[in-house]
Coordinates of C-alpha atoms in Angstrom, one line a residue:
X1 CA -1.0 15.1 8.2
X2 CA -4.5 16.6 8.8
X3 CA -4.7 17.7 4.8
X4 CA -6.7 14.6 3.7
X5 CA -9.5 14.8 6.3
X6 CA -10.4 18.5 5.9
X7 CA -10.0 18.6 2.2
X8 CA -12.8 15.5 2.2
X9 CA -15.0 17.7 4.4
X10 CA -14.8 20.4 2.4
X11 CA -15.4 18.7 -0.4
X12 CA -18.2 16.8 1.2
X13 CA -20.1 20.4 1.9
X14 CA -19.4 21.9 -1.5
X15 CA -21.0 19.1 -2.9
X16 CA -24.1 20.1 -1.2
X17 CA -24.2 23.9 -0.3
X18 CA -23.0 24.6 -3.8
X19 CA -24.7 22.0 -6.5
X20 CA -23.6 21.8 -9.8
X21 CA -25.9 20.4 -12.3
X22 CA -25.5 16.7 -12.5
X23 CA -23.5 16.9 -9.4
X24 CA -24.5 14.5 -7.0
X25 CA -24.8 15.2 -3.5
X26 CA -22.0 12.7 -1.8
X27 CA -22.7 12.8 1.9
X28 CA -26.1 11.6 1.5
X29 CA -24.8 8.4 -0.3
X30 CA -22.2 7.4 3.4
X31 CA -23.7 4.6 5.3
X32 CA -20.6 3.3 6.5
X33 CA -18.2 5.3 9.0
X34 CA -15.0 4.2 10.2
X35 CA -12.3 6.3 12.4
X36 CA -9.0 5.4 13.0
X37 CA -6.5 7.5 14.9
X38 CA -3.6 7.2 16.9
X39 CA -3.9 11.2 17.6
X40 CA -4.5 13.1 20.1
X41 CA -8.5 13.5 19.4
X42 CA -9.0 16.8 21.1
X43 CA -6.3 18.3 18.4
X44 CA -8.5 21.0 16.6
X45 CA -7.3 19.9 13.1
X46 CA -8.5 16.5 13.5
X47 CA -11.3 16.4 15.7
X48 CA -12.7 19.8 13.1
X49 CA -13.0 18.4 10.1
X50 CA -14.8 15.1 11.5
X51 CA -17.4 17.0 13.1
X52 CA -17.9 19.3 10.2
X53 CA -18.5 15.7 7.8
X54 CA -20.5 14.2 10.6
X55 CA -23.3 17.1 10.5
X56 CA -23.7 16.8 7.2
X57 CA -25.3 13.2 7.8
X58 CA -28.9 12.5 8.6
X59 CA -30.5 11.0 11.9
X60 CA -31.1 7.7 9.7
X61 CA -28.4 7.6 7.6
X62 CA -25.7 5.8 9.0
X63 CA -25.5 2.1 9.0
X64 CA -22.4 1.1 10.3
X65 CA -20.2 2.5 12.7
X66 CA -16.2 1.8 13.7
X67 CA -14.1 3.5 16.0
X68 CA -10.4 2.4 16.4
X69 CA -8.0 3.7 19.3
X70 CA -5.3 3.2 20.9
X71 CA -6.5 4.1 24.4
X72 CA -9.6 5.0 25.9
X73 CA -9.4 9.0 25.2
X74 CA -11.5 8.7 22.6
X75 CA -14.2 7.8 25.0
X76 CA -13.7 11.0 27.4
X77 CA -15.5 14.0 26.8
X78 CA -12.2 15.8 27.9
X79 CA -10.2 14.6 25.4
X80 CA -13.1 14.8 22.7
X81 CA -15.7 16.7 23.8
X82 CA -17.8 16.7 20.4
X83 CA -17.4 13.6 18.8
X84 CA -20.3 11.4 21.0
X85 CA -22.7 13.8 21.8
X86 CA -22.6 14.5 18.0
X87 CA -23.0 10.9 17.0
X88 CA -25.3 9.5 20.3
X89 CA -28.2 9.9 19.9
X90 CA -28.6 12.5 17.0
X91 CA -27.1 10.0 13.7
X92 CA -27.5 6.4 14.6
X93 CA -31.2 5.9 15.2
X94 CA -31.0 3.5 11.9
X95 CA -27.5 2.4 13.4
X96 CA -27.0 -1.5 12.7
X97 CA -23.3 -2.7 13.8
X98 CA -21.1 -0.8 16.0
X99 CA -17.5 -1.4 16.6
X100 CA -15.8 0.6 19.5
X101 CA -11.8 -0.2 19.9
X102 CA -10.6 1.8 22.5
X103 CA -14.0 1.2 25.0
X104 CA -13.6 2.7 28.6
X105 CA -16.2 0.4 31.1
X106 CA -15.9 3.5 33.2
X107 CA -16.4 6.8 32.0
X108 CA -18.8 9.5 30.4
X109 CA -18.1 8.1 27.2
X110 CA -19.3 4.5 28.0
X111 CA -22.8 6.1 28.9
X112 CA -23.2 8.0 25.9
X113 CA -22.6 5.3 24.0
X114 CA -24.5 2.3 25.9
X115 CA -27.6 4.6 26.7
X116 CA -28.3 5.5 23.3
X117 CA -27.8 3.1 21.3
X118 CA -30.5 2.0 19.1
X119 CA -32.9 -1.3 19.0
X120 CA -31.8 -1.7 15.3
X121 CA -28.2 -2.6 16.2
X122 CA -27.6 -6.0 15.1
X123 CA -23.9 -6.6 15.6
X124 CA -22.1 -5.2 18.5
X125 CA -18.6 -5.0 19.0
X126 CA -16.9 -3.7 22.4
X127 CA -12.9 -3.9 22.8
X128 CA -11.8 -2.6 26.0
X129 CA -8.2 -2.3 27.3
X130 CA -6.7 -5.1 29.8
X131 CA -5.5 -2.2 31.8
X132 CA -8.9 -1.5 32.7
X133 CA -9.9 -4.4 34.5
X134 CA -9.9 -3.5 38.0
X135 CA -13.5 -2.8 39.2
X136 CA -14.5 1.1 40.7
X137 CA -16.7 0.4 43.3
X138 CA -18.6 4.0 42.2
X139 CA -19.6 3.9 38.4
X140 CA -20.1 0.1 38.2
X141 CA -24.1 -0.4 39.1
X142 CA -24.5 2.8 36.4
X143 CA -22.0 1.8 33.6
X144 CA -24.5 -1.7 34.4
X145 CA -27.7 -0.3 34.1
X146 CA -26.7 1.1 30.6
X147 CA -25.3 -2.3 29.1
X148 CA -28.5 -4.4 30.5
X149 CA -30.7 -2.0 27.1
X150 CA -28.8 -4.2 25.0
X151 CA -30.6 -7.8 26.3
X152 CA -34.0 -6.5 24.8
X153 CA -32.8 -5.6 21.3
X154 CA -34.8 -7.8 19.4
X155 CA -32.2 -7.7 16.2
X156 CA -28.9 -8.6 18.1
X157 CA -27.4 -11.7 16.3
X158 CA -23.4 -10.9 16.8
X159 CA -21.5 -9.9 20.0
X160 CA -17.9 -9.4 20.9
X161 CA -16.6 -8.2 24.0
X162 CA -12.8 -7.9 24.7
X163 CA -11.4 -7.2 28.3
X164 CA -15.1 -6.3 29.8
X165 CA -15.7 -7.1 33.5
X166 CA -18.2 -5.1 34.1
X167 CA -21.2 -7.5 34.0
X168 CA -21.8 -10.2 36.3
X169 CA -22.0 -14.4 34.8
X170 CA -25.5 -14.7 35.7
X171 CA -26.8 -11.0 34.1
X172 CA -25.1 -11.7 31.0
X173 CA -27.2 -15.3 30.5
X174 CA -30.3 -12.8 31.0
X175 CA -29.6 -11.1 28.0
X176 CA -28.6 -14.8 25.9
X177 CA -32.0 -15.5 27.4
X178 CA -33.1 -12.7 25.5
X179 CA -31.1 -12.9 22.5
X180 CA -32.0 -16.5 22.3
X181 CA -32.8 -18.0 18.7
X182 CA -31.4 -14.8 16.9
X183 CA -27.8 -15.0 18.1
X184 CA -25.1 -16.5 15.9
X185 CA -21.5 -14.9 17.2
X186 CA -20.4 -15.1 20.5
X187 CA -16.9 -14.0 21.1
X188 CA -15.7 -13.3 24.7
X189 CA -11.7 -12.6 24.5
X190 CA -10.6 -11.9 28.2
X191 CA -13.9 -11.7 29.8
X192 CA -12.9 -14.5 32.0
X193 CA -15.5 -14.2 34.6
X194 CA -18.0 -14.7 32.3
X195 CA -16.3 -18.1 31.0
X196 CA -18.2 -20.5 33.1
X197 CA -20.3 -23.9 33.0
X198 CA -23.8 -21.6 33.0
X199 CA -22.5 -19.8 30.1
X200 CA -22.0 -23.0 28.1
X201 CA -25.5 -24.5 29.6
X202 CA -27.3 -21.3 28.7
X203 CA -26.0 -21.4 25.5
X204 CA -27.3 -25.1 24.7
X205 CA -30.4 -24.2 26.1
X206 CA -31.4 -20.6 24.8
X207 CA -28.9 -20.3 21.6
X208 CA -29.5 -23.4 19.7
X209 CA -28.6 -21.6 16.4
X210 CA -25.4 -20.1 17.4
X211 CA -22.9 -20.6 14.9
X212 CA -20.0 -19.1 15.9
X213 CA -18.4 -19.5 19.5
X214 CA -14.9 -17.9 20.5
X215 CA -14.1 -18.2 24.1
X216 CA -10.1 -17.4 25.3
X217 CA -8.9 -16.4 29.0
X218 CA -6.0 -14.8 29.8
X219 CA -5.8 -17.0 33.5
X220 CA -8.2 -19.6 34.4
X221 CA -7.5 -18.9 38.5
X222 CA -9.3 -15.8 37.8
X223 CA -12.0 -17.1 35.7
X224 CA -15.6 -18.1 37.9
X225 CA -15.2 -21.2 40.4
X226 CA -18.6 -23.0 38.0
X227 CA -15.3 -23.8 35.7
X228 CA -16.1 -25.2 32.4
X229 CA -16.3 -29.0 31.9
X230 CA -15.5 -31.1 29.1
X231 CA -19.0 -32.8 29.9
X232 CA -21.1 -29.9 29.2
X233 CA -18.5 -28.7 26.1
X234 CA -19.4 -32.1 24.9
X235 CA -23.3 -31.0 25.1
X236 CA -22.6 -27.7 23.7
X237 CA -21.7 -30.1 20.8
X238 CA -24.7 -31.8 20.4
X239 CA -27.3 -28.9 21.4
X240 CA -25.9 -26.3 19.1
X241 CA -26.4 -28.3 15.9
X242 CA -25.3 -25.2 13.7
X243 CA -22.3 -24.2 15.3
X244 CA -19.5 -24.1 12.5
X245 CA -16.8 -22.2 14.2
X246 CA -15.5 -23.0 17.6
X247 CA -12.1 -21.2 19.0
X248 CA -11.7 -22.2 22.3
X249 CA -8.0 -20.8 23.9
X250 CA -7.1 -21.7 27.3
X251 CA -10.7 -22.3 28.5
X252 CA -10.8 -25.6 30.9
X253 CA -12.1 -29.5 30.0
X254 CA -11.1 -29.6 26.7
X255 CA -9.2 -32.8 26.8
X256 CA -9.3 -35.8 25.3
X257 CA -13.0 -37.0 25.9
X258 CA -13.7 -33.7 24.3
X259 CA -11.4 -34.0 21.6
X260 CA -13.1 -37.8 20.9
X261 CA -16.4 -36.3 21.1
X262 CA -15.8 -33.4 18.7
X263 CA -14.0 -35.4 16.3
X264 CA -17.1 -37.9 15.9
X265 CA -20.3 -35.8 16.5
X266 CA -19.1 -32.8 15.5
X267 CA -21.0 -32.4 12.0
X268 CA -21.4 -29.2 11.1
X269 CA -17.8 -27.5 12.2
X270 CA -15.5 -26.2 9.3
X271 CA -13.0 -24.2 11.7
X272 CA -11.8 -25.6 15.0
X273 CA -8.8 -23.9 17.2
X274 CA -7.8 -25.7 20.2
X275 CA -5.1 -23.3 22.2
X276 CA -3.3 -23.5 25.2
X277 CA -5.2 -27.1 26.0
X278 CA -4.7 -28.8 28.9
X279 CA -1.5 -31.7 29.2
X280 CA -3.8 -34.4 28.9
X281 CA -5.1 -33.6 25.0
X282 CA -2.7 -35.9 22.9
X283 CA -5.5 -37.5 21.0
X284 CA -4.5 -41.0 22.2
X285 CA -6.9 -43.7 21.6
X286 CA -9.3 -41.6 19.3
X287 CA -9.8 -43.6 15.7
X288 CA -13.6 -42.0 14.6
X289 CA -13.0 -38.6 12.9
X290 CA -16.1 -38.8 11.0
X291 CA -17.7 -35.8 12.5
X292 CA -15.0 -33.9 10.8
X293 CA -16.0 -34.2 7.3
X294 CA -16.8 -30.2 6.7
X295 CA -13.5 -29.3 8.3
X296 CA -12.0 -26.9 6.7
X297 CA -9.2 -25.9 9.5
X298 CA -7.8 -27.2 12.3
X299 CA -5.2 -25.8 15.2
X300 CA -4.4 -27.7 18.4
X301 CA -1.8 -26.1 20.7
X302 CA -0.8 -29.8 21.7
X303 CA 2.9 -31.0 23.1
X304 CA 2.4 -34.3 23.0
X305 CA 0.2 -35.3 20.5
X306 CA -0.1 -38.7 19.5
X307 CA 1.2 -40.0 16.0
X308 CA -1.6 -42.2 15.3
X309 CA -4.2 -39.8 15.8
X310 CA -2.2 -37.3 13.4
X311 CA -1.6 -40.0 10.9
X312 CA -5.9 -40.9 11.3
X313 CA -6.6 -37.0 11.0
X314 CA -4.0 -36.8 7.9
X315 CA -5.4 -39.5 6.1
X316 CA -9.1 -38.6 6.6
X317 CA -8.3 -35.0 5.0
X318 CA -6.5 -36.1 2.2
X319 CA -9.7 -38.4 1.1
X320 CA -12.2 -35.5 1.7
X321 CA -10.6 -32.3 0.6
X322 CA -7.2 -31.3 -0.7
X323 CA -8.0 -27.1 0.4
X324 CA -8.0 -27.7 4.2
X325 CA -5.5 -25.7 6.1
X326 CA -3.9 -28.2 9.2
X327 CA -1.9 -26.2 11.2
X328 CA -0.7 -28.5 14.5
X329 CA 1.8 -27.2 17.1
X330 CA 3.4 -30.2 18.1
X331 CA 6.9 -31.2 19.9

């Protein structure tokens, strides 16, 4: 089980402490690093032969950075008392994307991470566990403190967040404030009290080039009382002229003014998911799909959806593109 990891780091530091002429030395070519365990990470025949490959790397040499767990162990300097400190700050000071599956919001691992990380990350990924979303009282204004760095990263143009509570609606639209121009991916999956109206207006009024919006909820009740509106999803329409994918998944007012709005203005989409909409989306009445020309996919979660609209969406695909996937849930 552990043979593959400590014959590549012994390979990995023959390669330099022992060169062969015409040998290249390997570790210094790695800019990408991905780990993916389901282990126990505090098992000394794992967690070894990471740390001896991770040494051999230089303070500007890594790129890329992916961590995939099951739980959050992997962020607890109990379970894994080597792999962070080795990595934050020491070999990410070039670091551009980071991808943490497995994110704790509340532990020693979370401030290693958020405090160090570097002003030349430009796509951030952060899945935490649904588990998790109770709030401490305690470690909340500190795990805080470390996540507002991120708003003044000049470079930031993609962020995902799954399952994170920990920052308050109107702190997060400080950062898009921030962020402004450069961002282009926004996915919030579970962050439902950040899935409100001033998140959509902020959006249209700082992020004009965002081109990539995924918003689901996993329970609107607990989502913030500003809800969403299908007016201001409307605007988001016509502000953010670049936005080519829009996922929206049981977020509220997307009905069928949206629906009608979208299908006409909407120039620029190619992928558009529609789930767990409202009863009232069926699509009646709506006859101008124009704004749909680029569309390259389309789901709606829809019960009743009306057969003239289907039969208007059907035929307007068939005349402009014979590769677009239509996938329709539909009783």
């Amino acid at each position: 089980m552990f043979e593959v990891p400590q014959r590549l780091a012994q390979s990995l530091t023959d390669s330099r402490s022992n060169p062969i002429p015409q040998q290249l030395d390997r570790a210094s070519f790695i800019k990408n690093v991905e780990l993916h365990t389901t282990l126990p990470q505090d098992h000394p025949e794992f967690a070894s032969p990471i740390l001896d490959i991770l040494h051999l790397f230089s303070s500007t040499q890594l790129q890329s950075v992916i961590f995939k767990s099951d739980d959050c162990s992997i962020c607890s300097p109990v379970s894994f008392p080597s792999l962070l400190p080795t990595l934050f700050p020491y070999l990410i000071s070039n670091l551009k994307m980071l991808s943490f599956r497995g994110f704790c919001q509340f532990s020693e691992g979370n401030n290693i991470i958020l405090k160090h990380l570097p002003n030349s990350i430009e796509k951030l990924s952060l899945y935490g566990s649904a588990h998790e979303k109770v709030l401490p009282s305690e470690p909340l204004r500190d795990g805080l403190s470390d996540f507002e760095r991120t708003f003044s990263f000049s470079r930031l143009s993609t962020l995902q967040l799954s399952c994170i509570d920990l920052i308050p609606p109107a702190t997060f639209e400080l950062g898009l404030r921030t962020w402004s121009h450069r961002l282009r991916h926004l996915i919030l999956d579970m962050c439902d009290v950040l899935c409100g109206y001033s998140l959509i207006r902020t959006l249209i009024d700082h992020c004009p080039k965002l081109s990539c919006l995924q918003l689901e909820m996993s329970d609107r009740d607990t989502g913030p009382t500003d809800q969403i509106t299908d007016t201001v999803l409307c605007e988001l329409l016509d502000g953010c002229l670049h936005l080519e994918i829009l996922s929206l998944d049981n977020i509220p007012g997307v009905n069928n003014k949206f629906l009608a709005h979208c299908a006409a203005r909407a120039t620029s989409l190619r992928h558009l998911f529609l789930g767990a909409v409202d009863i009232s989306l069926t699509g009646k009445g709506i006859v101008d799909v124009s704004g749909w020309a680029k569309l390259e996919y389309l789901y709606l979660d829809c019960d009743q959806l009306d057969p003239a609209f289907k039969q208007i969406v059907d035929a307007n695909w068939a005349l402009n593109s014979t590769s677009i996937e239509y996938s329709l849930d539909s009783a």
